[in-house]
mmCIF file of C-alpha atoms in Angstrom:
data_model
loop_
_atom_site.group_PDB
_atom_site.id
_atom_site.type_symbol
_atom_site.label_atom_id
_atom_site.label_comp_id
_atom_site.label_asym_id
_atom_site.label_seq_id
_atom_site.Cartn_x
_atom_site.Cartn_y
_atom_site.Cartn_z
ATOM 1 C CA MET A 1 -53.418 128.635 -21.531
ATOM 2 C CA LEU A 2 -51.085 126.959 -19.277
ATOM 3 C CA ARG A 3 -49.377 123.832 -20.163
ATOM 4 C CA ILE A 4 -47.746 121.538 -17.664
ATOM 5 C CA ASN A 5 -44.561 119.817 -18.690
ATOM 6 C CA ILE A 6 -43.555 116.819 -16.595
ATOM 7 C CA SER A 7 -40.230 115.184 -17.236
ATOM 8 C CA THR A 8 -39.009 112.190 -15.287
ATOM 9 C CA GLN A 9 -35.632 110.654 -14.884
ATOM 10 C CA PRO A 10 -35.723 106.969 -14.058
ATOM 11 C CA PHE A 11 -33.784 105.237 -11.373
ATOM 12 C CA ARG A 12 -30.624 103.538 -12.599
ATOM 13 C CA ALA A 13 -28.457 101.124 -10.648
ATOM 14 C CA ASP A 14 -25.487 98.909 -11.383
ATOM 15 C CA TYR A 15 -25.468 95.503 -9.828
ATOM 16 C CA THR A 16 -22.379 93.450 -9.081
ATOM 17 C CA ILE A 17 -23.448 89.939 -8.147
ATOM 18 C CA ASN A 18 -21.101 87.308 -6.840
ATOM 19 C CA ASN A 19 -22.773 83.909 -6.763
ATOM 20 C CA ALA A 20 -22.430 81.765 -3.695
ATOM 21 C CA LYS A 21 -19.837 78.990 -4.089
ATOM 22 C CA LEU A 22 -19.706 75.626 -2.463
ATOM 23 C CA ASN A 23 -16.633 73.506 -3.183
ATOM 24 C CA LEU A 24 -16.967 69.964 -1.926
ATOM 25 C CA GLN A 25 -14.099 67.499 -1.773
ATOM 26 C CA THR A 26 -14.999 63.933 -0.947
ATOM 27 C CA THR A 27 -13.073 60.758 -0.371
ATOM 28 C CA ARG A 28 -14.872 57.564 -1.167
ATOM 29 C CA PRO A 29 -15.662 55.145 1.648
ATOM 30 C CA GLU A 30 -13.709 51.893 1.485
ATOM 31 C CA VAL A 31 -14.011 48.490 3.033
ATOM 32 C CA GLN A 32 -10.974 46.235 3.253
ATOM 33 C CA ILE A 33 -11.988 42.578 3.405
ATOM 34 C CA GLU A 34 -9.584 39.766 4.147
ATOM 35 C CA THR A 35 -10.911 36.252 4.006
ATOM 36 C CA THR A 36 -9.451 33.010 5.199
ATOM 37 C CA PRO A 37 -11.199 30.169 3.384
ATOM 38 C CA ALA A 38 -12.629 27.261 5.285
ATOM 39 C CA THR A 39 -10.678 24.056 4.759
ATOM 40 C CA VAL A 40 -11.371 20.419 5.352
ATOM 41 C CA GLU A 41 -8.583 17.899 5.627
ATOM 42 C CA ILE A 42 -9.753 14.353 4.998
ATOM 43 C CA ARG A 43 -7.411 11.413 5.284
ATOM 44 C CA GLN A 44 -8.360 7.819 4.699
ATOM 45 C CA PRO A 45 -5.724 5.479 6.112
ATOM 46 C CA GLN A 46 -5.410 2.250 4.204
ATOM 47 C CA GLY A 47 -7.327 -0.705 5.510
ATOM 48 C CA GLU A 48 -5.601 -3.934 6.440
ATOM 49 C CA LEU A 49 -6.387 -7.003 4.339
ATOM 50 C CA THR A 50 -5.406 -10.366 5.810
ATOM 51 C CA ILE A 51 -5.653 -13.520 3.694
ATOM 52 C CA ASP A 52 -4.906 -16.778 5.518
ATOM 53 C CA GLN A 53 -4.352 -19.614 3.013
ATOM 54 C CA THR A 54 -3.773 -22.200 5.762
ATOM 55 C CA PRO A 55 -7.207 -23.954 5.504
ATOM 56 C CA CYS A 56 -6.948 -24.102 1.698
ATOM 57 C CA ARG A 57 -3.424 -25.550 1.822
ATOM 58 C CA TYR A 58 -4.312 -28.009 4.583
ATOM 59 C CA SER A 59 -7.222 -29.372 2.543
ATOM 60 C CA ILE A 60 -4.814 -30.346 -0.300
ATOM 61 C CA GLY A 61 -2.131 -31.643 2.076
ATOM 62 C CA LEU A 62 0.264 -28.707 2.223
ATOM 63 C CA LYS A 63 1.003 -27.956 5.847
ATOM 64 C CA ASN A 64 3.408 -25.864 7.830
ATOM 65 C CA ILE A 65 6.417 -27.563 9.448
ATOM 66 C CA ALA A 66 4.965 -27.927 12.960
ATOM 67 C CA ASP A 67 1.686 -29.476 11.763
ATOM 68 C CA PHE A 68 3.503 -31.658 9.203
ATOM 69 C CA VAL A 69 5.802 -33.103 11.915
ATOM 70 C CA ARG A 70 2.863 -33.658 14.316
ATOM 71 C CA ASP A 71 0.751 -35.364 11.618
ATOM 72 C CA ASN A 72 3.674 -37.549 10.522
ATOM 73 C CA ALA A 73 4.352 -38.549 14.145
ATOM 74 C CA ALA A 74 0.685 -39.524 14.560
ATOM 75 C CA LEU A 75 0.783 -41.448 11.270
ATOM 76 C CA GLY A 76 4.000 -43.207 12.351
ATOM 77 C CA ARG A 77 2.461 -44.171 15.693
ATOM 78 C CA GLN A 78 -0.673 -45.459 13.936
ATOM 79 C CA THR A 79 1.427 -47.421 11.411
ATOM 80 C CA ALA A 80 3.526 -48.914 14.219
ATOM 81 C CA LEU A 81 0.384 -50.017 16.083
ATOM 82 C CA GLU A 82 -1.122 -51.539 12.919
ATOM 83 C CA THR A 83 2.158 -53.321 12.150
ATOM 84 C CA ILE A 84 2.354 -54.727 15.665
ATOM 85 C CA GLY A 85 -1.252 -55.925 15.367
ATOM 86 C CA ARG A 86 -0.528 -57.492 11.951
ATOM 87 C CA ILE A 87 2.592 -59.268 13.237
ATOM 88 C CA ALA A 88 0.691 -60.516 16.285
ATOM 89 C CA GLN A 89 -2.075 -61.816 14.034
ATOM 90 C CA GLU A 90 0.446 -63.566 11.765
ATOM 91 C CA GLY A 91 2.084 -65.091 14.844
ATOM 92 C CA ASP A 92 -1.303 -66.330 16.047
ATOM 93 C CA GLN A 93 -1.958 -67.777 12.596
ATOM 94 C CA LEU A 94 1.408 -69.584 12.611
ATOM 95 C CA ALA A 95 0.761 -70.861 16.153
ATOM 96 C CA ARG A 96 -2.451 -72.610 15.095
ATOM 97 C CA THR A 97 -0.961 -75.787 14.028
ATOM 98 C CA GLN A 98 -4.151 -77.739 14.510
ATOM 99 C CA SER A 99 -5.628 -76.179 11.392
ATOM 100 C CA LYS A 100 -4.713 -78.022 8.287
ATOM 101 C CA THR A 101 -4.000 -74.886 6.226
ATOM 102 C CA ASN A 102 -0.640 -73.667 5.090
ATOM 103 C CA ALA A 103 -0.219 -70.577 7.291
ATOM 104 C CA ILE A 104 2.923 -69.302 5.541
ATOM 105 C CA ALA A 105 1.281 -69.463 2.112
ATOM 106 C CA ASP A 106 -1.774 -67.638 3.443
ATOM 107 C CA ILE A 107 0.399 -64.947 5.075
ATOM 108 C CA SER A 108 2.499 -64.422 1.951
ATOM 109 C CA ALA A 109 -0.626 -64.320 -0.248
ATOM 110 C CA SER A 110 -2.262 -61.659 1.950
ATOM 111 C CA SER A 111 1.005 -59.671 2.030
ATOM 112 C CA ALA A 112 1.416 -59.772 -1.751
ATOM 113 C CA ALA A 113 -2.076 -58.561 -2.429
ATOM 114 C CA GLY A 114 -1.952 -54.734 -2.453
ATOM 115 C CA LYS A 115 -4.570 -52.565 -1.009
ATOM 116 C CA ALA A 116 -7.035 -51.045 -3.416
ATOM 117 C CA LEU A 117 -6.439 -47.368 -3.835
ATOM 118 C CA ASP A 118 -9.207 -45.123 -2.627
ATOM 119 C CA ILE A 119 -10.075 -41.948 -4.491
ATOM 120 C CA THR A 120 -11.654 -39.401 -2.271
ATOM 121 C CA TYR A 121 -13.407 -36.364 -3.605
ATOM 122 C CA ALA A 122 -13.033 -33.669 -1.000
ATOM 123 C CA HIS A 123 -13.934 -30.052 -0.659
ATOM 124 C CA ILE A 124 -11.029 -27.613 -0.766
ATOM 125 C CA ALA A 125 -11.516 -25.136 2.038
ATOM 126 C CA SER A 126 -11.684 -21.445 1.217
ATOM 127 C CA PRO A 127 -9.006 -19.113 2.503
ATOM 128 C CA GLU A 128 -9.872 -16.944 5.492
ATOM 129 C CA ILE A 129 -10.142 -13.347 4.347
ATOM 130 C CA HIS A 130 -10.414 -10.495 6.853
ATOM 131 C CA PHE A 131 -10.493 -6.775 6.115
ATOM 132 C CA GLN A 132 -9.972 -4.215 8.858
ATOM 133 C CA ALA A 133 -11.122 -0.758 7.704
ATOM 134 C CA ASN A 134 -9.530 2.233 9.410
ATOM 135 C CA PRO A 135 -11.818 5.190 10.158
ATOM 136 C CA VAL A 136 -11.688 8.383 8.129
ATOM 137 C CA GLN A 137 -9.707 11.183 9.763
ATOM 138 C CA PHE A 138 -11.682 14.369 9.282
ATOM 139 C CA SER A 139 -10.471 17.767 10.503
ATOM 140 C CA PRO A 140 -12.411 20.865 9.407
ATOM 141 C CA LYS A 141 -11.025 24.361 9.961
ATOM 142 C CA GLU A 142 -13.393 27.312 10.014
ATOM 143 C CA GLY A 143 -12.948 30.182 7.612
ATOM 144 C CA ASN A 144 -12.758 33.779 8.749
ATOM 145 C CA VAL A 145 -13.761 37.149 7.311
ATOM 146 C CA ASP A 146 -12.019 40.268 8.632
ATOM 147 C CA PHE A 147 -13.171 43.621 7.374
ATOM 148 C CA THR A 148 -12.022 47.136 8.138
ATOM 149 C CA PRO A 149 -14.388 49.913 7.084
ATOM 150 C CA ARG A 150 -12.996 53.368 6.313
ATOM 151 C CA PRO A 151 -15.783 55.950 6.183
ATOM 152 C CA GLY A 152 -15.706 58.526 3.452
ATOM 153 C CA THR A 153 -15.119 62.180 4.256
ATOM 154 C CA VAL A 154 -16.682 65.365 2.923
ATOM 155 C CA GLN A 155 -14.817 68.667 3.149
ATOM 156 C CA GLY A 156 -16.723 71.743 2.136
ATOM 157 C CA ASP A 157 -15.601 75.299 1.421
ATOM 158 C CA TYR A 158 -18.583 77.630 1.350
ATOM 159 C CA GLN A 159 -18.280 81.203 0.128
ATOM 160 C CA PRO A 160 -21.498 83.151 0.541
ATOM 161 C CA GLY A 161 -22.786 85.139 -2.387
ATOM 162 C CA SER A 162 -22.884 88.935 -2.413
ATOM 163 C CA VAL A 163 -24.832 91.611 -4.197
ATOM 164 C CA ASP A 164 -23.324 95.113 -4.557
ATOM 165 C CA ILE A 165 -25.771 97.765 -5.700
ATOM 166 C CA ARG A 166 -24.543 101.183 -6.849
ATOM 167 C CA ILE A 167 -26.954 103.831 -7.851
ATOM 168 C CA THR A 168 -25.766 105.590 -10.986
ATOM 169 C CA GLN A 169 -28.786 107.826 -11.478
ATOM 170 C CA TYR A 170 -31.284 108.933 -8.920
ATOM 171 C CA PRO A 171 -34.906 109.287 -9.943
ATOM 172 C CA SER A 172 -36.284 112.737 -10.408
ATOM 173 C CA VAL A 173 -39.502 114.359 -11.498
ATOM 174 C CA GLU A 174 -39.444 117.883 -12.913
ATOM 175 C CA ILE A 175 -42.715 119.696 -13.319
ATOM 176 C CA SER A 176 -42.867 123.046 -15.145
ATOM 177 C CA THR A 177 -45.602 125.193 -16.535
ATOM 178 C CA VAL A 178 -45.501 127.061 -19.799
ATOM 179 C CA ASP A 179 -47.872 129.810 -20.867
ATOM 180 C CA VAL A 180 -48.926 129.072 -24.370
ATOM 181 C CA LYS A 181 -50.912 131.620 -26.320
ATOM 182 C CA VAL A 182 -53.369 130.337 -28.591
#
């Protein structure tokens, strides 16, 4: 009988694989921001307060020089007129000789009698008060924002991968027959 012997040799290969490489270098993006703040300058000038005490002082008899001199001149003129009238009246009284009264005694009696003092309750005037307010001085200044963007960069170095195949053993099939006696 015949026997068939089949022997096979498999395929063998060596692989050298270099992986692909990608080296990336990046710089970060940046934004430079410079701000100028908004400002407001507010100034309030002082107001002007005026207090005039003249009416208050006048009501209690304290006057400035010009008014004091004018009032005293008017009082002197009035006193002179009253005195002239009194002297004329006394002269008329002395000239009436037909009356049987003692004119000199009557004149001296009326001169000796003092006038009754009058007390007058009067209102004291308030001082004149004026206030002049000055307006607020307001000057706003706008703020500002300046920005400078710097974009980021990406630099890449790509090395493609490679595969190197070397065959170290080729495949083979060997077929032989053997006569075997039984």
